Short mmCIF file of C-alpha atoms in Angstrom, two decimals:
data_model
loop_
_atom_site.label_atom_id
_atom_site.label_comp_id
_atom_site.label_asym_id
_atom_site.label_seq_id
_atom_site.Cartn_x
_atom_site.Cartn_y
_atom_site.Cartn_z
CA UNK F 14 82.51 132.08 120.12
CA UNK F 15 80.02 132.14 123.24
CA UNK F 16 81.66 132.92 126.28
CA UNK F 17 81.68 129.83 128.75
CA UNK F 18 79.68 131.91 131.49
CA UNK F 19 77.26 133.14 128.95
CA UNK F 20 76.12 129.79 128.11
CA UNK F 21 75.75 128.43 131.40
CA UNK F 22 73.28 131.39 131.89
CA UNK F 23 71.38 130.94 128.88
CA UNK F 24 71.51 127.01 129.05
CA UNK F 25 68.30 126.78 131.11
CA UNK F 26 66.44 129.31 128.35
CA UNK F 27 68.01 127.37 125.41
CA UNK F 28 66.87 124.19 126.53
CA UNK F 29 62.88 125.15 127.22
CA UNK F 30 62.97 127.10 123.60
CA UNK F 31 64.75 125.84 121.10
CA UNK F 32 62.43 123.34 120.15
CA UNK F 33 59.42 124.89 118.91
CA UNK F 34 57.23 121.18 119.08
CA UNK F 35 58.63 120.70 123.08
CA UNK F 36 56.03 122.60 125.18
CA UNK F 37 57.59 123.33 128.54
CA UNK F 38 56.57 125.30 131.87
CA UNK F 39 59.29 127.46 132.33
CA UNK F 40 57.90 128.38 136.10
CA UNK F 41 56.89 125.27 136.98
CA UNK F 42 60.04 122.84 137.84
CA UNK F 43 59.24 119.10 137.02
CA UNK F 44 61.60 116.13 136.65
CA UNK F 45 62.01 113.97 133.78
CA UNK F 46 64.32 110.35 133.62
CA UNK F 47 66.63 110.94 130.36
CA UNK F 48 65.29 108.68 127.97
CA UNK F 49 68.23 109.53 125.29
CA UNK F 50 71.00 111.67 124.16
CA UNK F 51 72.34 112.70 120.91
CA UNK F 52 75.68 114.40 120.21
CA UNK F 53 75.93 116.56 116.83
CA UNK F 54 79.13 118.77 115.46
CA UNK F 55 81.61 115.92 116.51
CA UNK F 56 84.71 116.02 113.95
CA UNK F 57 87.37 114.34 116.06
CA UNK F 58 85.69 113.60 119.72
CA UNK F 59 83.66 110.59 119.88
CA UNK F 60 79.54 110.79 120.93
CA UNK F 61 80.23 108.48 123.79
CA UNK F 62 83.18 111.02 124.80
CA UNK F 63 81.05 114.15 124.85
CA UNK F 64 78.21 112.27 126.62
CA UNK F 65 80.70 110.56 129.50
CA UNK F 66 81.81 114.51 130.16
CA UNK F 67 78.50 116.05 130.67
CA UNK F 68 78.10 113.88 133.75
CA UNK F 69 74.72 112.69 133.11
CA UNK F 70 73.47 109.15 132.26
CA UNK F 71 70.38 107.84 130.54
CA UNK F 72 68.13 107.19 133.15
CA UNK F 73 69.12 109.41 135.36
CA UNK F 74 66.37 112.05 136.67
CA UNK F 75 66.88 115.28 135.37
CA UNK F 76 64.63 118.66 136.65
CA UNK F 77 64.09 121.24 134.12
CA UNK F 78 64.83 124.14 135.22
CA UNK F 79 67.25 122.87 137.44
CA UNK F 80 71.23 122.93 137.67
CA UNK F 81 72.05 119.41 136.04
CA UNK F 82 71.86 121.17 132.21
CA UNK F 83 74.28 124.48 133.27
CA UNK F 84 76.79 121.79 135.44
CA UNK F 85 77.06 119.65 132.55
CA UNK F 86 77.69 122.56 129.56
CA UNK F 87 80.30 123.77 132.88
CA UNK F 88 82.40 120.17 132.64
CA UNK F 89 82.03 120.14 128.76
CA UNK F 90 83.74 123.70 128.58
CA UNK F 91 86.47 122.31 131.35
CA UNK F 92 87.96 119.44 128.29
CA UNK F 93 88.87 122.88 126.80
CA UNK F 94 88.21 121.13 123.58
CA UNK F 95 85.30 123.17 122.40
CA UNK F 96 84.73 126.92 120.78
CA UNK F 97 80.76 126.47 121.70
CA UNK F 98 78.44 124.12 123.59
CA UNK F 99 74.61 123.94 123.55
CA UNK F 100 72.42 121.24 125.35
CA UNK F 101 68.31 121.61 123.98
CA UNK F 102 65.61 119.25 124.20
CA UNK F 103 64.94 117.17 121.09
CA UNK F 104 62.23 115.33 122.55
CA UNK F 105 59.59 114.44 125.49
CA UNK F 106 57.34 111.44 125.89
CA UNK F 107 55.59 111.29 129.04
CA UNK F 108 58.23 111.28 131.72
CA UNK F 109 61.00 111.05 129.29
CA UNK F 110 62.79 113.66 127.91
CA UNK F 111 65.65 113.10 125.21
CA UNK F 112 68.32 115.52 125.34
CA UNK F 113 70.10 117.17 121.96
CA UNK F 114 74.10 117.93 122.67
CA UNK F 115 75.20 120.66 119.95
CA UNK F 116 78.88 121.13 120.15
CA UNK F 117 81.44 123.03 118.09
CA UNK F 118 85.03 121.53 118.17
CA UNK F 119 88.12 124.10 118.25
CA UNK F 120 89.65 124.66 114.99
CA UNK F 121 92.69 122.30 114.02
CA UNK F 122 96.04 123.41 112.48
CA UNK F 123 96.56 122.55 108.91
CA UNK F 124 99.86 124.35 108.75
CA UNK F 125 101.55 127.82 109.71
CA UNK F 126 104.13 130.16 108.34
CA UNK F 127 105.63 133.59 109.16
CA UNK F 128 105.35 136.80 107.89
CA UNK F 129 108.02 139.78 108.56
CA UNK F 130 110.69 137.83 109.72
CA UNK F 131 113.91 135.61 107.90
CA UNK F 132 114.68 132.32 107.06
CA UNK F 133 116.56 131.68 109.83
CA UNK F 134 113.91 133.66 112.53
CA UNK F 135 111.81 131.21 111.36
CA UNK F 136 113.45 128.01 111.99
CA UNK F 137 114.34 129.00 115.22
CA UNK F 138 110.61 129.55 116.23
CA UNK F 139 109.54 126.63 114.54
CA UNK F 140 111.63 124.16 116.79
CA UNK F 141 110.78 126.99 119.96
CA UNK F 142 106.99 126.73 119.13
CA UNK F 143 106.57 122.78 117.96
CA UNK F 144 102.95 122.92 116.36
CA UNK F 145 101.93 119.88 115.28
CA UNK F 146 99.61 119.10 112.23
CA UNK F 147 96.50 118.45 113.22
CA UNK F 148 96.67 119.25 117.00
CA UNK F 149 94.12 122.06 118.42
CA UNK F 150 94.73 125.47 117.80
CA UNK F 151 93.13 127.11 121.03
CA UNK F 152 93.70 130.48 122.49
CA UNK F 153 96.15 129.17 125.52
CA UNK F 154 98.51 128.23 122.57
CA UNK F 155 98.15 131.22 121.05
CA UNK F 156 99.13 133.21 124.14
CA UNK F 157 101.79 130.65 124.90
CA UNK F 158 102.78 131.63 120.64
CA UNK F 159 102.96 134.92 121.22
CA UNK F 160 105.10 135.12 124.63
CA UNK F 161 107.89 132.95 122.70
CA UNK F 162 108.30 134.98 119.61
CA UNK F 163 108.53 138.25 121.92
CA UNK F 164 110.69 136.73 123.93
CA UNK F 165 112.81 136.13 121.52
CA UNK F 166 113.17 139.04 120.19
CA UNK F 167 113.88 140.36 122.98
CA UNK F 168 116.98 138.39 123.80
CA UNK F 169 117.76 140.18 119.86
CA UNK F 170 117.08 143.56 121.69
CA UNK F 171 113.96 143.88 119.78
CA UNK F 172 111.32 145.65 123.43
CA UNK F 173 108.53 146.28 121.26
CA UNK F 174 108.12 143.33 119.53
CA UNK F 175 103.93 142.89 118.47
CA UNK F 176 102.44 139.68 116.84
CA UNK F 177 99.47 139.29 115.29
CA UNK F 178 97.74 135.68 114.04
CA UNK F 179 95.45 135.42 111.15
CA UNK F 180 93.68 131.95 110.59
CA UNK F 181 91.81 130.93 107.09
CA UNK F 182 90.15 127.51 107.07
CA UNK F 183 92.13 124.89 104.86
CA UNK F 184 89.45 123.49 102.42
CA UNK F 185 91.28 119.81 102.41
CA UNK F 186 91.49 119.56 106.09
CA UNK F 187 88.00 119.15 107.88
CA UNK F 188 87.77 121.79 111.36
CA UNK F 189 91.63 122.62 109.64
CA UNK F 190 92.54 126.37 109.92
CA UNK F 191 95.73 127.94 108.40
CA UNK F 192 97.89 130.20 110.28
CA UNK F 193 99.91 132.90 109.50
CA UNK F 194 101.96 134.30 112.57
CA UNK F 195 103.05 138.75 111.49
CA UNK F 196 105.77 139.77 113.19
CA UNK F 197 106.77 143.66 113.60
CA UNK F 198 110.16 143.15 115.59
CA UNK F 199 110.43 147.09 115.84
CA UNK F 200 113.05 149.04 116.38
CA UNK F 201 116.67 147.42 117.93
CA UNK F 202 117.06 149.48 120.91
CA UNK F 203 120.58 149.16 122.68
CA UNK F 204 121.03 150.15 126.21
CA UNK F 205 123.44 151.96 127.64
CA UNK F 206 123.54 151.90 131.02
CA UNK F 207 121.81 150.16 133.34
CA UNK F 208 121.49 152.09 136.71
CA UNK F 209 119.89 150.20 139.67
CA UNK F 210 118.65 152.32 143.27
CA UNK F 211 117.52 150.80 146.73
CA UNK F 212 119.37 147.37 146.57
CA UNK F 213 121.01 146.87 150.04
CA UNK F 214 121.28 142.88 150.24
CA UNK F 215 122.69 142.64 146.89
CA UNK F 216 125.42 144.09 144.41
CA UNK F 217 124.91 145.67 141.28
CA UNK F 218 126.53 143.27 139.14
CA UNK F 219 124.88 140.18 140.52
CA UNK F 220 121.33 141.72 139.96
CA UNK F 221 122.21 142.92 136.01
CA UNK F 222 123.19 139.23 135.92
CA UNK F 223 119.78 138.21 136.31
CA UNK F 224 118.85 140.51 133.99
CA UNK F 225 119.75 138.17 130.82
CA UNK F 226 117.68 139.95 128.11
CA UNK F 227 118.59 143.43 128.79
CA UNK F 228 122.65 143.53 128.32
CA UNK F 229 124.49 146.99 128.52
CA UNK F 230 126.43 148.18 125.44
CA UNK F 231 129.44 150.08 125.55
CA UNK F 232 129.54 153.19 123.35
CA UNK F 233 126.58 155.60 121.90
CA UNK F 234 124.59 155.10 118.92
CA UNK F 235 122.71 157.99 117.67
CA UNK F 236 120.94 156.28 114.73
CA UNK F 237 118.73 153.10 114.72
CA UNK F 238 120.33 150.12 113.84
CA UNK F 239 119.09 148.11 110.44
CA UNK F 240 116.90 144.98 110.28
CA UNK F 241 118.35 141.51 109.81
#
């Protein structure tokens, strides 16, 4: 996947080259009216959707190289509905030029399951997590994912908690990506004691209150404790 600032940097370069029948003067600025734009790689956003977001309008006067090309890639990127974005001339006739919007949707999710955990582990992320078929799989949800299921285990005791996500495209699903979420819980680890220094406005027990995933447990344990 292109990086958003990469493409804004390479937008003005993409656009001159990518066409090898558009002959353009790289070092010479001139303005053109938009005579036309096309949207291709559109799955579930509409043409007309993709256009209204780039900001720009047929007829409109457009200067290549100028800043209207890398500002409207920038507000395209913003809908956070994309994995890549690329805006190249298709076409110029006389003072025309007819713009070619390449876009690349984020994946969908088809379905997900679990791996390393139980039945009932499961459920109880399911309902924490609510995926829904069909709805965007994009890397803020899979951050937001993966701070859930470690919390979680953490309120189990379970501090080292890692989660991984693998994603295989689902052949009867068009842009539809299966995901499997691996869980490695760790170790249980249950504390002691719970020692606090340098609190002056407030007591012990009040701050280990706020403290609601780390509880103290009364007794040793020299061994680690089994799965569930």
């Amino acid at each position: 996947m292109k990086r958003p600032f990469l493409t804004v940097l390479l937008s003005l370069l993409s656009v001159f080259f990518l066409n090898a029948q558009v002959t353009l003067d790289y070092e010479v600025p001139k303005t053109y009216t938009i005579g036309g734009m096309t949207v291709e790689g559109c799955e579930f956003t509409t043409q007309n959707s993709v256009i209204l977001h780039t900001g720009l309008a047929i007829g409109d006067d457009i200067t290549i190289p100028g800043s209207e090309v890398s500002k409207a890639i920038k507000s395209l990127w913003e809908q956070k509905v994309f994995a890549d974005i690329d805006i190249v001339v298709d076409n110029i006739v006389d003072d025309k030029i007819f713009l070619l919007i390449r876009v690349e949707e984020r994946p969908r999710i088809s379905s997900f399951s679990f791996k390393g955990i139980n039945k009932s582990q499961a459920d109880d992320l399911r309902e924490k997590l609510r995926f829904i078929r069909s709805s965007m799989w994009t890397p803020e949800k899979e951050r937001r994912a993966r701070r859930i299921i470690k919390n979680y285990f953490m309120e189990k005791s379970y501090y080292s908690t890692r989660v991984n996500f693998n994603t295989v495209d689902d052949e009867l699903l068009k842009s539809g990506v299966k995901i499997k979420i691996l869980v490695d819980r760790g170790e249980r680890i249950k504390i002691h004691e719970i020692k606090i220094e340098g609190n002056q406005d407030f007591s012990d027990k009040r701050l280990k209150s706020k403290m609601k995933a780390l509880k103290e447990k009364k007794g040793w344990r020299l061994w680690a404790r089994s799965k569930y």
